[in-house]
Amino acid sequence: MNPSATSFLTMSDTTSVEYIFQVTTQGKGSMPAWKNLLNDADRRSIAEYIKRAFISNPQKK
């Protein structure tokens, strides 16, 4: 996985999980630092991480 993507996921602000999910899986929003840096495998990995860590276990929010 791209190191910049990994460091972005360690942010303490988890209120934008849905936004991160949309950016990585659907290409929505404006994330200039990520443009052309994530391949399909990276996007799937990030989406799975978000799903496991936040969406499927909402009390962690």
Short mmCIF file of N, CA and C in Angstrom, two decimals:
data_model
loop_
_atom_site.label_atom_id
_atom_site.label_comp_id
_atom_site.label_asym_id
_atom_site.label_seq_id
_atom_site.Cartn_x
_atom_site.Cartn_y
_atom_site.Cartn_z
N MET A 1 0.85 -1.18 0.00
CA MET A 1 0.00 0.00 0.00
C MET A 1 0.89 1.23 0.00
N ASN A 2 0.43 2.26 -0.63
CA ASN A 2 1.14 3.52 -0.68
C ASN A 2 1.31 4.08 0.73
N PRO A 3 2.52 4.51 1.13
CA PRO A 3 2.73 5.04 2.49
C PRO A 3 1.87 6.25 2.81
N SER A 4 1.61 7.13 1.85
CA SER A 4 0.78 8.29 2.14
C SER A 4 -0.65 7.88 2.45
N ALA A 5 -1.13 6.83 1.83
CA ALA A 5 -2.47 6.33 2.13
C ALA A 5 -2.52 5.76 3.53
N THR A 6 -1.48 5.03 3.92
CA THR A 6 -1.44 4.44 5.25
C THR A 6 -1.41 5.51 6.32
N SER A 7 -0.59 6.54 6.14
CA SER A 7 -0.50 7.60 7.14
C SER A 7 -1.81 8.37 7.23
N PHE A 8 -2.51 8.51 6.12
CA PHE A 8 -3.79 9.21 6.14
C PHE A 8 -4.80 8.45 6.99
N LEU A 9 -4.74 7.12 6.96
CA LEU A 9 -5.69 6.32 7.73
C LEU A 9 -5.45 6.38 9.22
N THR A 10 -4.29 6.85 9.65
CA THR A 10 -4.02 6.92 11.08
C THR A 10 -4.48 8.23 11.68
N MET A 11 -5.13 9.07 10.91
CA MET A 11 -5.64 10.33 11.45
C MET A 11 -6.59 10.06 12.60
N SER A 12 -6.59 10.95 13.56
CA SER A 12 -7.46 10.77 14.72
C SER A 12 -8.90 11.18 14.41
N ASP A 13 -9.11 11.94 13.36
CA ASP A 13 -10.47 12.37 13.01
C ASP A 13 -11.18 11.27 12.24
N THR A 14 -12.02 10.52 12.94
CA THR A 14 -12.74 9.43 12.28
C THR A 14 -14.15 9.85 11.88
N THR A 15 -14.47 11.13 12.00
CA THR A 15 -15.81 11.57 11.64
C THR A 15 -16.01 11.56 10.13
N SER A 16 -14.95 11.52 9.37
CA SER A 16 -15.08 11.55 7.92
C SER A 16 -14.87 10.18 7.29
N VAL A 17 -15.18 9.13 8.04
CA VAL A 17 -15.00 7.77 7.53
C VAL A 17 -15.78 7.55 6.25
N GLU A 18 -17.03 8.01 6.22
CA GLU A 18 -17.85 7.84 5.02
C GLU A 18 -17.22 8.56 3.83
N TYR A 19 -16.65 9.74 4.07
CA TYR A 19 -16.00 10.50 3.01
C TYR A 19 -14.76 9.75 2.50
N ILE A 20 -13.95 9.25 3.42
CA ILE A 20 -12.76 8.48 3.03
C ILE A 20 -13.18 7.27 2.21
N PHE A 21 -14.23 6.59 2.65
CA PHE A 21 -14.72 5.42 1.93
C PHE A 21 -15.12 5.80 0.51
N GLN A 22 -15.85 6.91 0.35
CA GLN A 22 -16.29 7.34 -0.98
C GLN A 22 -15.10 7.73 -1.85
N VAL A 23 -14.13 8.41 -1.28
CA VAL A 23 -12.96 8.83 -2.05
C VAL A 23 -12.20 7.62 -2.55
N THR A 24 -11.98 6.65 -1.67
CA THR A 24 -11.15 5.50 -2.05
C THR A 24 -11.88 4.49 -2.91
N THR A 25 -13.19 4.37 -2.74
CA THR A 25 -13.91 3.34 -3.50
C THR A 25 -14.64 3.90 -4.71
N GLN A 26 -15.05 5.16 -4.65
CA GLN A 26 -15.86 5.72 -5.73
C GLN A 26 -15.23 6.94 -6.39
N GLY A 27 -14.08 7.38 -5.90
CA GLY A 27 -13.40 8.52 -6.50
C GLY A 27 -14.11 9.84 -6.29
N LYS A 28 -14.90 9.94 -5.23
CA LYS A 28 -15.63 11.18 -4.98
C LYS A 28 -14.78 12.14 -4.15
N GLY A 29 -15.09 13.41 -4.26
CA GLY A 29 -14.40 14.41 -3.45
C GLY A 29 -13.09 14.86 -4.08
N SER A 30 -12.35 15.61 -3.31
CA SER A 30 -11.09 16.15 -3.80
C SER A 30 -9.97 15.78 -2.84
N MET A 31 -9.15 14.84 -3.25
CA MET A 31 -8.01 14.41 -2.44
C MET A 31 -6.77 14.51 -3.30
N PRO A 32 -6.25 15.73 -3.51
CA PRO A 32 -5.13 15.91 -4.44
C PRO A 32 -3.92 15.05 -4.13
N ALA A 33 -3.64 14.81 -2.86
CA ALA A 33 -2.46 14.02 -2.50
C ALA A 33 -2.59 12.57 -2.95
N TRP A 34 -3.81 12.12 -3.16
CA TRP A 34 -4.03 10.71 -3.53
C TRP A 34 -4.20 10.52 -5.03
N LYS A 35 -4.30 11.59 -5.79
CA LYS A 35 -4.58 11.44 -7.22
C LYS A 35 -3.52 10.56 -7.88
N ASN A 36 -3.99 9.55 -8.55
CA ASN A 36 -3.16 8.59 -9.29
C ASN A 36 -2.18 7.82 -8.42
N LEU A 37 -2.38 7.81 -7.11
CA LEU A 37 -1.48 7.08 -6.22
C LEU A 37 -2.04 5.74 -5.78
N LEU A 38 -3.35 5.58 -5.82
CA LEU A 38 -3.96 4.34 -5.35
C LEU A 38 -4.41 3.48 -6.53
N ASN A 39 -3.96 2.25 -6.54
CA ASN A 39 -4.46 1.33 -7.55
C ASN A 39 -5.70 0.62 -7.00
N ASP A 40 -6.30 -0.24 -7.78
CA ASP A 40 -7.53 -0.91 -7.35
C ASP A 40 -7.32 -1.75 -6.09
N ALA A 41 -6.19 -2.41 -5.98
CA ALA A 41 -5.91 -3.24 -4.79
C ALA A 41 -5.81 -2.38 -3.54
N ASP A 42 -5.16 -1.21 -3.65
CA ASP A 42 -5.06 -0.29 -2.51
C ASP A 42 -6.44 0.19 -2.09
N ARG A 43 -7.27 0.57 -3.07
CA ARG A 43 -8.62 1.05 -2.75
C ARG A 43 -9.43 -0.03 -2.05
N ARG A 44 -9.33 -1.26 -2.54
CA ARG A 44 -10.06 -2.36 -1.89
C ARG A 44 -9.56 -2.59 -0.47
N SER A 45 -8.25 -2.52 -0.27
CA SER A 45 -7.68 -2.70 1.07
C SER A 45 -8.16 -1.63 2.03
N ILE A 46 -8.17 -0.39 1.57
CA ILE A 46 -8.62 0.71 2.42
C ILE A 46 -10.10 0.59 2.72
N ALA A 47 -10.89 0.27 1.71
CA ALA A 47 -12.33 0.10 1.92
C ALA A 47 -12.60 -1.01 2.93
N GLU A 48 -11.86 -2.10 2.84
CA GLU A 48 -12.04 -3.22 3.78
C GLU A 48 -11.62 -2.81 5.19
N TYR A 49 -10.52 -2.07 5.29
CA TYR A 49 -10.06 -1.57 6.60
C TYR A 49 -11.13 -0.69 7.24
N ILE A 50 -11.67 0.24 6.47
CA ILE A 50 -12.69 1.15 6.99
C ILE A 50 -13.92 0.36 7.41
N LYS A 51 -14.33 -0.58 6.58
CA LYS A 51 -15.51 -1.37 6.90
C LYS A 51 -15.31 -2.14 8.20
N ARG A 52 -14.16 -2.79 8.35
CA ARG A 52 -13.88 -3.57 9.57
C ARG A 52 -13.72 -2.67 10.79
N ALA A 53 -12.97 -1.59 10.65
CA ALA A 53 -12.59 -0.78 11.81
C ALA A 53 -13.68 0.18 12.28
N PHE A 54 -14.48 0.69 11.38
CA PHE A 54 -15.42 1.74 11.75
C PHE A 54 -16.87 1.41 11.47
N ILE A 55 -17.17 1.06 10.24
CA ILE A 55 -18.56 0.89 9.84
C ILE A 55 -19.19 -0.32 10.50
N SER A 56 -18.48 -1.43 10.57
CA SER A 56 -19.06 -2.63 11.16
C SER A 56 -18.98 -2.62 12.69
N ASN A 57 -18.27 -1.65 13.27
CA ASN A 57 -18.13 -1.55 14.72
C ASN A 57 -18.26 -0.08 15.11
N PRO A 58 -19.46 0.50 15.01
CA PRO A 58 -19.64 1.95 15.15
C PRO A 58 -19.26 2.53 16.51
N GLN A 59 -19.18 1.72 17.57
CA GLN A 59 -18.83 2.29 18.86
C GLN A 59 -17.39 2.80 18.88
N LYS A 60 -16.57 2.42 17.91
CA LYS A 60 -15.21 2.94 17.82
C LYS A 60 -15.18 4.38 17.33
N LYS A 61 -16.27 4.85 16.75
CA LYS A 61 -16.32 6.23 16.29
C LYS A 61 -16.22 7.10 17.48
#
